Amino acid sequence: MRVILASQSPRRRQLLGQIGLEFEILVPEADEGFDSAQPPEEIVRSISRKKAEAARDLAGDREALIIAADTMVFLDGARLGKPRSEAEAFAMLSALSGRTHHVCTGVTVCQGGRMETRPETTDVIFRPLTEAEIRAYIRTGDPMDKAGAYGVQGMAALFVSGIRGDYFNVMGLPLHLLGRMLAGFGVELLQ
């Protein structure tokens, strides 16, 4: 069966490889606009579906199994995207300091005329950060291409005092949820 990951994220590629799935990459152009009045779970579900639909159209293979995801970071209901500057990264990390925020991912799996989309939310707790720590982390360059200005799999792991939910969701792909969804499409990864 042809499996397509509709993402250019190196972290998603790594995670799919980690669970032994053979796949190809297809990065479609998809409208990622959203209504900010919607709940976070609905926003990521909607964008994930749009990515999967665009990938299905681009693949030209109705029987290919498409996996798409969209991950966003929310603090007090406000979305924290990728920082556009070091000053913006500093502001985001300062806001996250000593607080709990939410990482929401919408995952879509589709094949043929069947499409399933589910959200996953993980709570991430940051310990209080000093200004010096934040500035040192920004100097690594790591925050600049990540939602919320941090990557849990890198140096920012030093900031995380707790996680409630799927750790892999914080990296961009909730593997527990994806595994259950794939099983529903007949893909058993442990057989």
PDB file of C-alpha atoms in Angstrom:
ATOM      1  CA  MET A   1       0.000   0.000   0.000  1.00  0.00           C
ATOM      2  CA  ARG A   2       1.280   3.463  -0.895  1.00  0.00           C
ATOM      3  CA  VAL A   3       1.514   5.657   2.225  1.00  0.00           C
ATOM      4  CA  ILE A   4       2.006   9.403   1.879  1.00  0.00           C
ATOM      5  CA  LEU A   5       2.944  11.870   4.609  1.00  0.00           C
ATOM      6  CA  ALA A   6       1.585  15.289   3.641  1.00  0.00           C
ATOM      7  CA  SER A   7       4.200  17.265   5.558  1.00  0.00           C
ATOM      8  CA  GLN A   8       7.633  18.779   5.197  1.00  0.00           C
ATOM      9  CA  SER A   9       8.278  18.530   8.959  1.00  0.00           C
ATOM     10  CA  PRO A  10      11.511  16.661   9.715  1.00  0.00           C
ATOM     11  CA  ARG A  11      10.103  15.747  13.134  1.00  0.00           C
ATOM     12  CA  ARG A  12       7.042  14.066  11.617  1.00  0.00           C
ATOM     13  CA  ARG A  13       9.276  12.166   9.211  1.00  0.00           C
ATOM     14  CA  GLN A  14      11.423  10.994  12.114  1.00  0.00           C
ATOM     15  CA  LEU A  15       8.394   9.900  14.150  1.00  0.00           C
ATOM     16  CA  LEU A  16       6.834   7.894  11.304  1.00  0.00           C
ATOM     17  CA  GLY A  17      10.185   6.208  10.723  1.00  0.00           C
ATOM     18  CA  GLN A  18      10.420   5.450  14.439  1.00  0.00           C
ATOM     19  CA  ILE A  19       7.224   3.379  14.303  1.00  0.00           C
ATOM     20  CA  GLY A  20       8.446   1.457  11.251  1.00  0.00           C
ATOM     21  CA  LEU A  21       6.107   2.925   8.659  1.00  0.00           C
ATOM     22  CA  GLU A  22       7.389   3.110   5.085  1.00  0.00           C
ATOM     23  CA  PHE A  23       6.132   6.247   3.400  1.00  0.00           C
ATOM     24  CA  GLU A  24       6.811   8.921   0.846  1.00  0.00           C
ATOM     25  CA  ILE A  25       6.624  12.686   1.269  1.00  0.00           C
ATOM     26  CA  LEU A  26       4.229  14.901  -0.636  1.00  0.00           C
ATOM     27  CA  VAL A  27       3.916  18.547   0.363  1.00  0.00           C
ATOM     28  CA  PRO A  28       0.727  20.022  -1.043  1.00  0.00           C
ATOM     29  CA  GLU A  29      -0.278  23.668  -1.179  1.00  0.00           C
ATOM     30  CA  ALA A  30      -3.182  24.000   1.241  1.00  0.00           C
ATOM     31  CA  ASP A  31      -5.103  26.956   2.616  1.00  0.00           C
ATOM     32  CA  GLU A  32      -4.066  27.184   6.266  1.00  0.00           C
ATOM     33  CA  GLY A  33      -6.393  30.046   7.093  1.00  0.00           C
ATOM     34  CA  PHE A  34      -8.672  29.667  10.091  1.00  0.00           C
ATOM     35  CA  ASP A  35     -11.283  31.420  12.169  1.00  0.00           C
ATOM     36  CA  SER A  36      -9.548  32.397  15.410  1.00  0.00           C
ATOM     37  CA  ALA A  37     -12.926  32.352  17.187  1.00  0.00           C
ATOM     38  CA  GLN A  38     -13.030  28.566  16.797  1.00  0.00           C
ATOM     39  CA  PRO A  39     -11.784  26.332  19.631  1.00  0.00           C
ATOM     40  CA  PRO A  40      -8.147  25.207  19.171  1.00  0.00           C
ATOM     41  CA  GLU A  41      -9.132  21.588  18.450  1.00  0.00           C
ATOM     42  CA  GLU A  42     -11.416  22.692  15.620  1.00  0.00           C
ATOM     43  CA  ILE A  43      -8.736  24.915  14.098  1.00  0.00           C
ATOM     44  CA  VAL A  44      -6.158  22.111  13.853  1.00  0.00           C
ATOM     45  CA  ARG A  45      -8.774  19.595  12.673  1.00  0.00           C
ATOM     46  CA  SER A  46      -9.835  21.921   9.857  1.00  0.00           C
ATOM     47  CA  ILE A  47      -6.309  22.663   8.649  1.00  0.00           C
ATOM     48  CA  SER A  48      -5.308  18.998   8.861  1.00  0.00           C
ATOM     49  CA  ARG A  49      -8.270  18.035   6.671  1.00  0.00           C
ATOM     50  CA  LYS A  50      -7.381  20.700   4.118  1.00  0.00           C
ATOM     51  CA  LYS A  51      -3.805  19.359   3.939  1.00  0.00           C
ATOM     52  CA  ALA A  52      -5.031  15.780   3.473  1.00  0.00           C
ATOM     53  CA  GLU A  53      -7.497  16.780   0.746  1.00  0.00           C
ATOM     54  CA  ALA A  54      -4.815  18.747  -1.107  1.00  0.00           C
ATOM     55  CA  ALA A  55      -2.371  15.821  -0.841  1.00  0.00           C
ATOM     56  CA  ARG A  56      -4.993  13.355  -2.084  1.00  0.00           C
ATOM     57  CA  ASP A  57      -5.646  15.567  -5.114  1.00  0.00           C
ATOM     58  CA  LEU A  58      -1.925  16.039  -5.775  1.00  0.00           C
ATOM     59  CA  ALA A  59      -1.100  12.320  -5.405  1.00  0.00           C
ATOM     60  CA  GLY A  60      -3.472  11.351  -8.181  1.00  0.00           C
ATOM     61  CA  ASP A  61      -3.910   7.971  -6.486  1.00  0.00           C
ATOM     62  CA  ARG A  62      -7.266   7.548  -4.756  1.00  0.00           C
ATOM     63  CA  GLU A  63      -6.105   4.351  -3.030  1.00  0.00           C
ATOM     64  CA  ALA A  64      -3.013   5.898  -1.432  1.00  0.00           C
ATOM     65  CA  LEU A  65      -3.217   6.268   2.342  1.00  0.00           C
ATOM     66  CA  ILE A  66      -2.639   9.922   3.224  1.00  0.00           C
ATOM     67  CA  ILE A  67      -1.478  11.123   6.648  1.00  0.00           C
ATOM     68  CA  ALA A  68      -1.683  14.854   7.398  1.00  0.00           C
ATOM     69  CA  ALA A  69      -1.311  16.828  10.605  1.00  0.00           C
ATOM     70  CA  ASP A  70      -1.353  20.369  11.883  1.00  0.00           C
ATOM     71  CA  THR A  71       0.067  21.383  15.262  1.00  0.00           C
ATOM     72  CA  MET A  72      -0.415  24.648  17.114  1.00  0.00           C
ATOM     73  CA  VAL A  73       0.576  25.993  20.516  1.00  0.00           C
ATOM     74  CA  PHE A  74      -1.993  27.879  22.593  1.00  0.00           C
ATOM     75  CA  LEU A  75      -1.581  29.943  25.746  1.00  0.00           C
ATOM     76  CA  ASP A  76      -4.742  31.289  27.370  1.00  0.00           C
ATOM     77  CA  GLY A  77      -6.596  30.539  24.127  1.00  0.00           C
ATOM     78  CA  ALA A  78      -4.195  32.626  22.007  1.00  0.00           C
ATOM     79  CA  ARG A  79      -2.201  30.906  19.277  1.00  0.00           C
ATOM     80  CA  LEU A  80       1.593  31.098  19.424  1.00  0.00           C
ATOM     81  CA  GLY A  81       2.987  30.565  15.939  1.00  0.00           C
ATOM     82  CA  LYS A  82       6.572  30.481  14.764  1.00  0.00           C
ATOM     83  CA  PRO A  83       8.426  33.600  15.898  1.00  0.00           C
ATOM     84  CA  ARG A  84       9.332  36.070  13.160  1.00  0.00           C
ATOM     85  CA  SER A  85      12.161  37.631  15.155  1.00  0.00           C
ATOM     86  CA  GLU A  86      14.315  37.022  18.197  1.00  0.00           C
ATOM     87  CA  ALA A  87      12.295  39.653  20.059  1.00  0.00           C
ATOM     88  CA  GLU A  88       9.098  37.740  19.308  1.00  0.00           C
ATOM     89  CA  ALA A  89      10.731  34.471  20.424  1.00  0.00           C
ATOM     90  CA  PHE A  90      11.761  36.185  23.671  1.00  0.00           C
ATOM     91  CA  ALA A  91       8.208  37.432  24.243  1.00  0.00           C
ATOM     92  CA  MET A  92       6.724  33.972  23.625  1.00  0.00           C
ATOM     93  CA  LEU A  93       9.164  32.149  25.894  1.00  0.00           C
ATOM     94  CA  SER A  94       8.698  34.774  28.609  1.00  0.00           C
ATOM     95  CA  ALA A  95       4.926  34.280  28.394  1.00  0.00           C
ATOM     96  CA  LEU A  96       5.332  30.483  28.672  1.00  0.00           C
ATOM     97  CA  SER A  97       7.666  30.778  31.682  1.00  0.00           C
ATOM     98  CA  GLY A  98       6.178  29.193  34.806  1.00  0.00           C
ATOM     99  CA  ARG A  99       2.898  28.420  33.045  1.00  0.00           C
ATOM    100  CA  THR A 100       0.938  25.610  31.455  1.00  0.00           C
ATOM    101  CA  HIS A 101       0.167  25.834  27.761  1.00  0.00           C
ATOM    102  CA  HIS A 102      -1.574  23.514  25.322  1.00  0.00           C
ATOM    103  CA  VAL A 103      -0.242  21.826  22.197  1.00  0.00           C
ATOM    104  CA  CYS A 104      -3.042  20.819  19.832  1.00  0.00           C
ATOM    105  CA  THR A 105      -2.636  18.622  16.774  1.00  0.00           C
ATOM    106  CA  GLY A 106      -5.243  17.669  14.226  1.00  0.00           C
ATOM    107  CA  VAL A 107      -4.471  14.336  12.527  1.00  0.00           C
ATOM    108  CA  THR A 108      -6.174  13.241   9.333  1.00  0.00           C
ATOM    109  CA  VAL A 109      -5.921   9.843   7.665  1.00  0.00           C
ATOM    110  CA  CYS A 110      -7.676   9.305   4.361  1.00  0.00           C
ATOM    111  CA  GLN A 111      -7.885   6.654   1.697  1.00  0.00           C
ATOM    112  CA  GLY A 112     -10.257   6.607  -1.231  1.00  0.00           C
ATOM    113  CA  GLY A 113     -13.501   8.273  -0.204  1.00  0.00           C
ATOM    114  CA  ARG A 114     -12.915   7.712   3.506  1.00  0.00           C
ATOM    115  CA  MET A 115     -11.443  10.443   5.693  1.00  0.00           C
ATOM    116  CA  GLU A 116     -11.037  10.513   9.474  1.00  0.00           C
ATOM    117  CA  THR A 117      -9.808  13.491  11.486  1.00  0.00           C
ATOM    118  CA  ARG A 118      -9.152  13.603  15.217  1.00  0.00           C
ATOM    119  CA  PRO A 119      -7.589  16.155  17.549  1.00  0.00           C
ATOM    120  CA  GLU A 120      -5.100  15.559  20.350  1.00  0.00           C
ATOM    121  CA  THR A 121      -4.232  18.061  23.087  1.00  0.00           C
ATOM    122  CA  THR A 122      -1.260  17.857  25.428  1.00  0.00           C
ATOM    123  CA  ASP A 123      -0.627  20.169  28.371  1.00  0.00           C
ATOM    124  CA  VAL A 124       2.977  21.303  28.751  1.00  0.00           C
ATOM    125  CA  ILE A 125       4.215  22.914  31.962  1.00  0.00           C
ATOM    126  CA  PHE A 126       7.252  25.195  31.841  1.00  0.00           C
ATOM    127  CA  ARG A 127       9.235  25.938  34.969  1.00  0.00           C
ATOM    128  CA  PRO A 128      10.010  29.623  35.617  1.00  0.00           C
ATOM    129  CA  LEU A 129      12.742  30.753  33.217  1.00  0.00           C
ATOM    130  CA  THR A 130      15.351  33.427  33.727  1.00  0.00           C
ATOM    131  CA  GLU A 131      16.005  36.106  31.137  1.00  0.00           C
ATOM    132  CA  ALA A 132      19.546  34.741  30.708  1.00  0.00           C
ATOM    133  CA  GLU A 133      18.220  31.222  29.973  1.00  0.00           C
ATOM    134  CA  ILE A 134      15.760  32.523  27.408  1.00  0.00           C
ATOM    135  CA  ARG A 135      18.417  34.614  25.650  1.00  0.00           C
ATOM    136  CA  ALA A 136      20.879  31.691  25.647  1.00  0.00           C
ATOM    137  CA  TYR A 137      18.260  29.400  24.136  1.00  0.00           C
ATOM    138  CA  ILE A 138      17.410  31.949  21.449  1.00  0.00           C
ATOM    139  CA  ARG A 139      21.121  32.171  20.551  1.00  0.00           C
ATOM    140  CA  THR A 140      21.010  28.454  19.624  1.00  0.00           C
ATOM    141  CA  GLY A 141      18.609  29.352  16.787  1.00  0.00           C
ATOM    142  CA  ASP A 142      16.330  26.472  17.768  1.00  0.00           C
ATOM    143  CA  PRO A 143      13.216  28.543  18.568  1.00  0.00           C
ATOM    144  CA  MET A 144      13.020  30.295  15.233  1.00  0.00           C
ATOM    145  CA  ASP A 145      11.285  27.577  13.195  1.00  0.00           C
ATOM    146  CA  LYS A 146       8.991  26.168  15.850  1.00  0.00           C
ATOM    147  CA  ALA A 147       5.489  27.012  17.018  1.00  0.00           C
ATOM    148  CA  GLY A 148       5.624  28.524  20.477  1.00  0.00           C
ATOM    149  CA  ALA A 149       9.349  29.245  19.963  1.00  0.00           C
ATOM    150  CA  TYR A 150      10.587  25.925  21.317  1.00  0.00           C
ATOM    151  CA  GLY A 151      11.242  22.311  20.416  1.00  0.00           C
ATOM    152  CA  VAL A 152      10.691  19.848  23.253  1.00  0.00           C
ATOM    153  CA  GLN A 153      13.114  17.373  21.674  1.00  0.00           C
ATOM    154  CA  GLY A 154      16.025  19.825  21.912  1.00  0.00           C
ATOM    155  CA  MET A 155      17.498  22.140  24.535  1.00  0.00           C
ATOM    156  CA  ALA A 156      14.037  23.367  25.545  1.00  0.00           C
ATOM    157  CA  ALA A 157      13.575  20.009  27.268  1.00  0.00           C
ATOM    158  CA  LEU A 158      15.377  21.750  30.136  1.00  0.00           C
ATOM    159  CA  PHE A 159      12.373  24.090  30.515  1.00  0.00           C
ATOM    160  CA  VAL A 160       9.658  21.418  30.736  1.00  0.00           C
ATOM    161  CA  SER A 161       8.726  20.453  34.281  1.00  0.00           C
ATOM    162  CA  GLY A 162       5.768  18.315  33.253  1.00  0.00           C
ATOM    163  CA  ILE A 163       3.633  16.993  30.418  1.00  0.00           C
ATOM    164  CA  ARG A 164       0.052  15.732  30.623  1.00  0.00           C
ATOM    165  CA  GLY A 165      -0.758  13.768  27.501  1.00  0.00           C
ATOM    166  CA  ASP A 166       1.139  12.445  24.498  1.00  0.00           C
ATOM    167  CA  TYR A 167       4.789  13.584  24.461  1.00  0.00           C
ATOM    168  CA  PHE A 168       5.003  12.936  20.711  1.00  0.00           C
ATOM    169  CA  ASN A 169       2.099  15.325  20.164  1.00  0.00           C
ATOM    170  CA  VAL A 170       4.368  18.098  21.444  1.00  0.00           C
ATOM    171  CA  MET A 171       6.826  17.106  18.687  1.00  0.00           C
ATOM    172  CA  GLY A 172       4.034  17.388  16.106  1.00  0.00           C
ATOM    173  CA  LEU A 173       2.505  13.932  15.691  1.00  0.00           C
ATOM    174  CA  PRO A 174       0.610  12.052  18.419  1.00  0.00           C
ATOM    175  CA  LEU A 175       1.744   8.499  17.747  1.00  0.00           C
ATOM    176  CA  HIS A 176      -0.767   6.803  20.035  1.00  0.00           C
ATOM    177  CA  LEU A 177      -3.680   8.454  18.241  1.00  0.00           C
ATOM    178  CA  LEU A 178      -2.153   7.894  14.799  1.00  0.00           C
ATOM    179  CA  GLY A 179      -1.576   4.198  15.531  1.00  0.00           C
ATOM    180  CA  ARG A 180      -5.231   3.713  16.447  1.00  0.00           C
ATOM    181  CA  MET A 181      -6.362   5.619  13.367  1.00  0.00           C
ATOM    182  CA  LEU A 182      -4.095   3.576  11.077  1.00  0.00           C
ATOM    183  CA  ALA A 183      -5.423   0.338  12.596  1.00  0.00           C
ATOM    184  CA  GLY A 184      -8.899   1.510  11.616  1.00  0.00           C
ATOM    185  CA  PHE A 185      -7.649   1.689   8.022  1.00  0.00           C
ATOM    186  CA  GLY A 186      -6.196  -1.829   8.240  1.00  0.00           C
ATOM    187  CA  VAL A 187      -2.575  -0.816   8.912  1.00  0.00           C
ATOM    188  CA  GLU A 188      -1.314  -2.857  11.887  1.00  0.00           C
ATOM    189  CA  LEU A 189       2.176  -1.677  12.722  1.00  0.00           C
ATOM    190  CA  LEU A 190       3.071  -4.499  15.147  1.00  0.00           C
ATOM    191  CA  GLN A 191       2.170  -7.434  12.907  1.00  0.00           C
TER     192      GLN A 191
END
